[in-house]
PDB file of C-alpha atoms in Angstrom:
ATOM      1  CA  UNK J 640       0.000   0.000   0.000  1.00  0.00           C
ATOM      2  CA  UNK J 641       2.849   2.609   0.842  1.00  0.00           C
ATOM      3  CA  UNK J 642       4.476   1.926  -2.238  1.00  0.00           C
ATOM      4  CA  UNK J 643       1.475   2.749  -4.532  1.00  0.00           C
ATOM      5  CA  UNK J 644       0.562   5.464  -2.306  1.00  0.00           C
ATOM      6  CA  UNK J 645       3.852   7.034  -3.394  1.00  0.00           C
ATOM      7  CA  UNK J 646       3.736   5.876  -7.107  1.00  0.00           C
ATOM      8  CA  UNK J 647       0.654   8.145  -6.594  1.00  0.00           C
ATOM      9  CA  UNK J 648       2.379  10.935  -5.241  1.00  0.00           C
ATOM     10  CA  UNK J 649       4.633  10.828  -8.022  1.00  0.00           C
ATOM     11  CA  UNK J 650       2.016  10.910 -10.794  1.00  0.00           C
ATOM     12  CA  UNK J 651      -0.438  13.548  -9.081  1.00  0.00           C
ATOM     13  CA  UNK J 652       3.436  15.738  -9.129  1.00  0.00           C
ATOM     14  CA  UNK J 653       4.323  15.228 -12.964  1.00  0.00           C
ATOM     15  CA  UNK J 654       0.886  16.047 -13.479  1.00  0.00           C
ATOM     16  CA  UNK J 655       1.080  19.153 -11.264  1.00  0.00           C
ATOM     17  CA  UNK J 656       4.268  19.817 -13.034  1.00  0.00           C
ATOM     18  CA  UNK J 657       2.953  19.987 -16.555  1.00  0.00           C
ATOM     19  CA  UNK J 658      -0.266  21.700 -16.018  1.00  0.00           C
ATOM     20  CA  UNK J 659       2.311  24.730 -14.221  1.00  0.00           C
ATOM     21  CA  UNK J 660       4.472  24.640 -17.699  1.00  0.00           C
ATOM     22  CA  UNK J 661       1.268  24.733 -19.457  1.00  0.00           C
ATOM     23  CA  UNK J 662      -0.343  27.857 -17.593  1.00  0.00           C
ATOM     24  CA  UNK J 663       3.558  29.511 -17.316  1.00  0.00           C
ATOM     25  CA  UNK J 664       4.289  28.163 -21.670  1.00  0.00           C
ATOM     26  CA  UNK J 665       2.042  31.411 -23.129  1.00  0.00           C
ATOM     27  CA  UNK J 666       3.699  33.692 -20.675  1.00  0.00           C
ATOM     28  CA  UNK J 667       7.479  32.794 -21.086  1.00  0.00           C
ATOM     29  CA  UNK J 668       6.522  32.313 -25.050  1.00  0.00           C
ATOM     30  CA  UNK J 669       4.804  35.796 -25.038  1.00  0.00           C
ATOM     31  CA  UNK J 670       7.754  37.096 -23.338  1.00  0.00           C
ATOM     32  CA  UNK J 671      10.315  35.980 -25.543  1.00  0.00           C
ATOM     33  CA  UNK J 672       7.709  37.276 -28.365  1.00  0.00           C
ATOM     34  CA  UNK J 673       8.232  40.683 -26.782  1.00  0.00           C
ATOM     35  CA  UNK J 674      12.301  40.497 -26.351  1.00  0.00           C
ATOM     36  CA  UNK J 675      12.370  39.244 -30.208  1.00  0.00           C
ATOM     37  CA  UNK J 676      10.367  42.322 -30.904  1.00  0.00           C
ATOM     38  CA  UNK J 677      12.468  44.932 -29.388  1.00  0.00           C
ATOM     39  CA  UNK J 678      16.020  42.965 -30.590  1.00  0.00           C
ATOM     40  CA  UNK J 679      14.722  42.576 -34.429  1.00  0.00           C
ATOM     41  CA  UNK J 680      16.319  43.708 -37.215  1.00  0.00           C
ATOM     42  CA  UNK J 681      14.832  42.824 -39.832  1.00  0.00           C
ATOM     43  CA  UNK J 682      10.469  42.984 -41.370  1.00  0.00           C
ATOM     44  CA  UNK J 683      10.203  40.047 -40.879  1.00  0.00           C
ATOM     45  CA  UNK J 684      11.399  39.504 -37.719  1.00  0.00           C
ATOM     46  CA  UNK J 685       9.183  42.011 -36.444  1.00  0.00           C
ATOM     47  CA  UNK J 686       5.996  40.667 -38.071  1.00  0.00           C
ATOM     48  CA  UNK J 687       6.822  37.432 -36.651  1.00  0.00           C
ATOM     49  CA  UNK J 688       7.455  38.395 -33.163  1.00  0.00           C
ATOM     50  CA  UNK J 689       3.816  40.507 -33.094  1.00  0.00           C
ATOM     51  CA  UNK J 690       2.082  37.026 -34.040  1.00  0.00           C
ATOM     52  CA  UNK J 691       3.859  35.415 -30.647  1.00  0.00           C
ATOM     53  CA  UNK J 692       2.662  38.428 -28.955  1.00  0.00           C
ATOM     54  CA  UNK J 693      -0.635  39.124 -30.753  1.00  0.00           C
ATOM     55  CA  UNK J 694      -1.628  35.286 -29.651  1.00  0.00           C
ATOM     56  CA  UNK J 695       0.641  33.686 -27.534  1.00  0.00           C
ATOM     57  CA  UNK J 696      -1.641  30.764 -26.834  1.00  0.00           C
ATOM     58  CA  UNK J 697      -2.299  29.806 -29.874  1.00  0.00           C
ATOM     59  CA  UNK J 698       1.681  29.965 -30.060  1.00  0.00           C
ATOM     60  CA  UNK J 699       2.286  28.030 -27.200  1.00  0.00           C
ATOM     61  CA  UNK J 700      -0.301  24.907 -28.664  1.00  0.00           C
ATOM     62  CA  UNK J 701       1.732  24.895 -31.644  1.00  0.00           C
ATOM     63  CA  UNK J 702       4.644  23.910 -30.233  1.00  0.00           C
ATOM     64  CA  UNK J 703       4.241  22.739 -26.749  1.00  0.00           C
ATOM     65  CA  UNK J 704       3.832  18.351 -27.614  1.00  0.00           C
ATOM     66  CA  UNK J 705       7.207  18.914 -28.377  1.00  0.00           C
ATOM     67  CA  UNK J 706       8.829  20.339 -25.094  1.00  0.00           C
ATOM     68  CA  UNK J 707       6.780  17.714 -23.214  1.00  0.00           C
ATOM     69  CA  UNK J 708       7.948  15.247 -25.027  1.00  0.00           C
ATOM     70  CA  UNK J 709      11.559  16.405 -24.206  1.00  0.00           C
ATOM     71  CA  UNK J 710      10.637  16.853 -21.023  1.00  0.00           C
ATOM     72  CA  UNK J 711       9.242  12.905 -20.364  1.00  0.00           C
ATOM     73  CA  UNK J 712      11.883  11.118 -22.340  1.00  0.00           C
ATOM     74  CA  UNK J 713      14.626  13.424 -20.213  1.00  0.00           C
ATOM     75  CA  UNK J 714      12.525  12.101 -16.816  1.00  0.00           C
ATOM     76  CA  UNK J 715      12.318   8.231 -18.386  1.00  0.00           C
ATOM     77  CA  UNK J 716      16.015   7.992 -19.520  1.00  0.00           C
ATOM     78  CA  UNK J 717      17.223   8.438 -15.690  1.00  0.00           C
ATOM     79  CA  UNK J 718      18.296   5.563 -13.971  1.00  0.00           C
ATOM     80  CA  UNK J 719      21.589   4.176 -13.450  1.00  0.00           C
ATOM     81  CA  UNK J 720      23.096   1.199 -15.047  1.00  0.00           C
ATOM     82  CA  UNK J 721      25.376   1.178 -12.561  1.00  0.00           C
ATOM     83  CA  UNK J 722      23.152  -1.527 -10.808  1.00  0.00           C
ATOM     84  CA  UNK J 723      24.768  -4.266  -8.976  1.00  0.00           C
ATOM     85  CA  UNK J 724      22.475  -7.163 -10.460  1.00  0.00           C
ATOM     86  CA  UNK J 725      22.382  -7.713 -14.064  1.00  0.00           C
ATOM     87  CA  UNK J 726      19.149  -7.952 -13.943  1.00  0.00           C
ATOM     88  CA  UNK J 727      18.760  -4.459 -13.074  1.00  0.00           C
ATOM     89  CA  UNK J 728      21.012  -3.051 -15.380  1.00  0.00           C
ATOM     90  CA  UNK J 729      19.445  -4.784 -18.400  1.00  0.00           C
ATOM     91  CA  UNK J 730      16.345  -3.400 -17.592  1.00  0.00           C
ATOM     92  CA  UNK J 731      17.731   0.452 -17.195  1.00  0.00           C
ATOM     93  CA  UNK J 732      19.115   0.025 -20.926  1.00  0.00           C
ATOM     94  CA  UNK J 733      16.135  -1.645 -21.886  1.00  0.00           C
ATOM     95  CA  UNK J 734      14.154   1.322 -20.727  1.00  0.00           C
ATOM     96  CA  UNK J 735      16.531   4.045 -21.544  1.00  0.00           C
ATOM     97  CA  UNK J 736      16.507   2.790 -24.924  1.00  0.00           C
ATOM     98  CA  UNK J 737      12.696   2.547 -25.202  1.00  0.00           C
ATOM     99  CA  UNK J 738      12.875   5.989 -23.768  1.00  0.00           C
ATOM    100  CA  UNK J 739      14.627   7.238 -27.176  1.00  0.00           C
ATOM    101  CA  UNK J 740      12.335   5.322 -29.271  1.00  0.00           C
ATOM    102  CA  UNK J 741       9.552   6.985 -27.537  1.00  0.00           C
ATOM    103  CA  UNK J 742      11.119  10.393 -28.387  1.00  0.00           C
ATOM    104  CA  UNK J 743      11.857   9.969 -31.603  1.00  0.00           C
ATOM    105  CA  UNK J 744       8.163   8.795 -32.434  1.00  0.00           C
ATOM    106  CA  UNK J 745       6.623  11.469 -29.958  1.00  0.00           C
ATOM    107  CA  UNK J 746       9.108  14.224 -31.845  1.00  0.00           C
ATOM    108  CA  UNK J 747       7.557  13.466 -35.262  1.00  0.00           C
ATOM    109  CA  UNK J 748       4.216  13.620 -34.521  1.00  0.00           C
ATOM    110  CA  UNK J 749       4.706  16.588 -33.008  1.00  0.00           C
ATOM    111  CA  UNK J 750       6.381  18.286 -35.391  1.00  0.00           C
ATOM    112  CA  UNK J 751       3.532  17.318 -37.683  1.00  0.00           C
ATOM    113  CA  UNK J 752       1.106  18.734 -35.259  1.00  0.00           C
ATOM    114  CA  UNK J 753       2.994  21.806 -35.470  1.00  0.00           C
ATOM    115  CA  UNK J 754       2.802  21.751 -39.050  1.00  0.00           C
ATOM    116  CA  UNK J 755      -0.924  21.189 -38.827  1.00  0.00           C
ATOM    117  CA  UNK J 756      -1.305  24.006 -36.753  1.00  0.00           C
ATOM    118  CA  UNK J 757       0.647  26.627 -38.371  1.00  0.00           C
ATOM    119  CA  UNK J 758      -0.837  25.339 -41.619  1.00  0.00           C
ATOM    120  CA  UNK J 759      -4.659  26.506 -40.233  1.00  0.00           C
ATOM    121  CA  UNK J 760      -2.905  29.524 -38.726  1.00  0.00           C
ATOM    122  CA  UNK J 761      -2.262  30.243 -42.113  1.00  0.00           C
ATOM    123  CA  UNK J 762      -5.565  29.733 -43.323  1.00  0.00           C
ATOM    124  CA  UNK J 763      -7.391  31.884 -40.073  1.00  0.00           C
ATOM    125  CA  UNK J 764      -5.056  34.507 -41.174  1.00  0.00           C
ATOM    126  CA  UNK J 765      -5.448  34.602 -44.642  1.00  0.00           C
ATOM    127  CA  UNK J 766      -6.828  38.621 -44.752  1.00  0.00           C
ATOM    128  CA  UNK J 767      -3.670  39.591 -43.263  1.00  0.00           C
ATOM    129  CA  UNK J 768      -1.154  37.772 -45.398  1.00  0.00           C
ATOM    130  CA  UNK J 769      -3.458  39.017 -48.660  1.00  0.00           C
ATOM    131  CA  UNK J 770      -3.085  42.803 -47.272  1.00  0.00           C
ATOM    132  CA  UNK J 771       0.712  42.627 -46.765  1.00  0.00           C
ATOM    133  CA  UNK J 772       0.982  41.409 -49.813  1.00  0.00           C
ATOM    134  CA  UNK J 773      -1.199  44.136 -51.189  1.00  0.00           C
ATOM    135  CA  UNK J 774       0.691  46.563 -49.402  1.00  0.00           C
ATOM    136  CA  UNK J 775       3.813  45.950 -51.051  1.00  0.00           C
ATOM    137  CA  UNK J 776       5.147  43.129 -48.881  1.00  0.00           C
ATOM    138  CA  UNK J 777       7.711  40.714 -50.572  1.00  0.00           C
ATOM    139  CA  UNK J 778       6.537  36.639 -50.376  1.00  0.00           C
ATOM    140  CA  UNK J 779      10.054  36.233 -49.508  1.00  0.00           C
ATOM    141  CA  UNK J 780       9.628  38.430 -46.193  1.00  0.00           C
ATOM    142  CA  UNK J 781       6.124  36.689 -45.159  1.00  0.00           C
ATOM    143  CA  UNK J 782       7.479  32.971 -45.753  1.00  0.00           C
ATOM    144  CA  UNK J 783       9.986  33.808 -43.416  1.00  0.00           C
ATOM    145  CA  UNK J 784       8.312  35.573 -40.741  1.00  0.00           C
ATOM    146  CA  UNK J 785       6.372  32.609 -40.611  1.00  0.00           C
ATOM    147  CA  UNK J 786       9.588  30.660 -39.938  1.00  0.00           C
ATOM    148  CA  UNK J 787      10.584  32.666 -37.139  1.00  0.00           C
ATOM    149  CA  UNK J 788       6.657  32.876 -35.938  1.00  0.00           C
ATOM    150  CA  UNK J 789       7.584  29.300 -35.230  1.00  0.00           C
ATOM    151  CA  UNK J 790      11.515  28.757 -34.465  1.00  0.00           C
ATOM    152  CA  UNK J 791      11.154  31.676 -32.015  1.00  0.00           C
ATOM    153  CA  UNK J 792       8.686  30.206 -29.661  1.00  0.00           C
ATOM    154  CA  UNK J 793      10.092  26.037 -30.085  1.00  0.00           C
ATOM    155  CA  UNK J 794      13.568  27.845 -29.055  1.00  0.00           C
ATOM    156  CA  UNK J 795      11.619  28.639 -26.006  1.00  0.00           C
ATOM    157  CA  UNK J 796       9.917  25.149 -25.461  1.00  0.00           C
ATOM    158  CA  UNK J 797      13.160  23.373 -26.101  1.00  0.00           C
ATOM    159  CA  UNK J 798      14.642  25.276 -23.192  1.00  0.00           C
ATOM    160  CA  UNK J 799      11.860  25.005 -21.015  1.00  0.00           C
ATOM    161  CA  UNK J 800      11.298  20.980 -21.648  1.00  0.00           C
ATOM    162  CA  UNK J 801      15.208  20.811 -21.286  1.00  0.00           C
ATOM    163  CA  UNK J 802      15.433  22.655 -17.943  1.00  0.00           C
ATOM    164  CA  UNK J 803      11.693  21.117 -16.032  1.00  0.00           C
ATOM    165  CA  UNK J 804      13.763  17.845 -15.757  1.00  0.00           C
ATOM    166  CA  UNK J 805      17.119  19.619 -14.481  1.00  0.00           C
ATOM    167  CA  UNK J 806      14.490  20.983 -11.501  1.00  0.00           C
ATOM    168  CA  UNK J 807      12.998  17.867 -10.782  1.00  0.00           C
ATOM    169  CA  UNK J 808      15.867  15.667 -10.685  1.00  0.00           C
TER     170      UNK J 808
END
């Protein structure tokens, strides 16, 4: 009983832990949105940034599977093999090395969430793109603000599902 009991302490924590990066992600993404904005140099740079900081939700849902993914392969691939059965080192290899499969699987689907999303983001902000363009905007400038509307904030997730782990551990 004491052993679930703290197998259940340790889930209702992770969970605790990700719905805190999940209410802090749009903050620290709309932050970095407004530090791009005051450090850019170029159109494009600056259009991007104003997207993070225009909607830094939606931002954040684009590229958040991906930091939490990070974040539970980092947490899974602890555990030493420095065991003194062999038992348990088999099984810390075995599970460090399901740990990488898990991330490489869990990193392509969400990068093609992120592509998903980005591609309706697209779509929802079809108006704008057709008035830059009117405006006088190069394509060149829009494609790559829309590079940066995403590198920018999965800098930020990288960092963030890097570091969570570093604090727990």
């Amino acid at each position: 009983l004491l052993g679930r009991l703290g197998v259940a302490a340790t889930l209702a924590v992770l969970v605790a832990l990700v719905a805190a990066v999940n209410l802090a992600g749009p903050f620290v993404v709309q932050l970095a949105g407004r530090f791009y904005a005051r450090r850019a140099t170029s159109a494009a740079g600056l259009v991007a940034a104003r997207r993070i900081v225009d909607d830094p939700r939606a931002t954040w849902r684009s590229v958040s599977a991906l930091g939490l993914a990070i974040c539970l392969a980092a947490l899974s691939c602890v555990g030493g093999s420095d065991q003194p059965d062999p038992q348990g080192s088999t099984m810390a290899t075995d599970l460090g090395t399901g740990a990488l499969i898990a991330l490489v699987i869990v990193s392509a689907v969400a990068a093609t969430a992120t592509g998903v999303v980005q591609a309706a983001r697209v779509i929802d902000q079809r108006a704008t793109y057709r008035d830059l363009a009117l405006a006088g905007t190069p394509l060149r400038v829009l494609h790559r603000a829309r590079l940066l509307e995403v590198a920018v904030p999965l800098l930020v997730t990288l960092v963030m599902g890097a570091t969570l782990p570093l604090l727990i551990l």
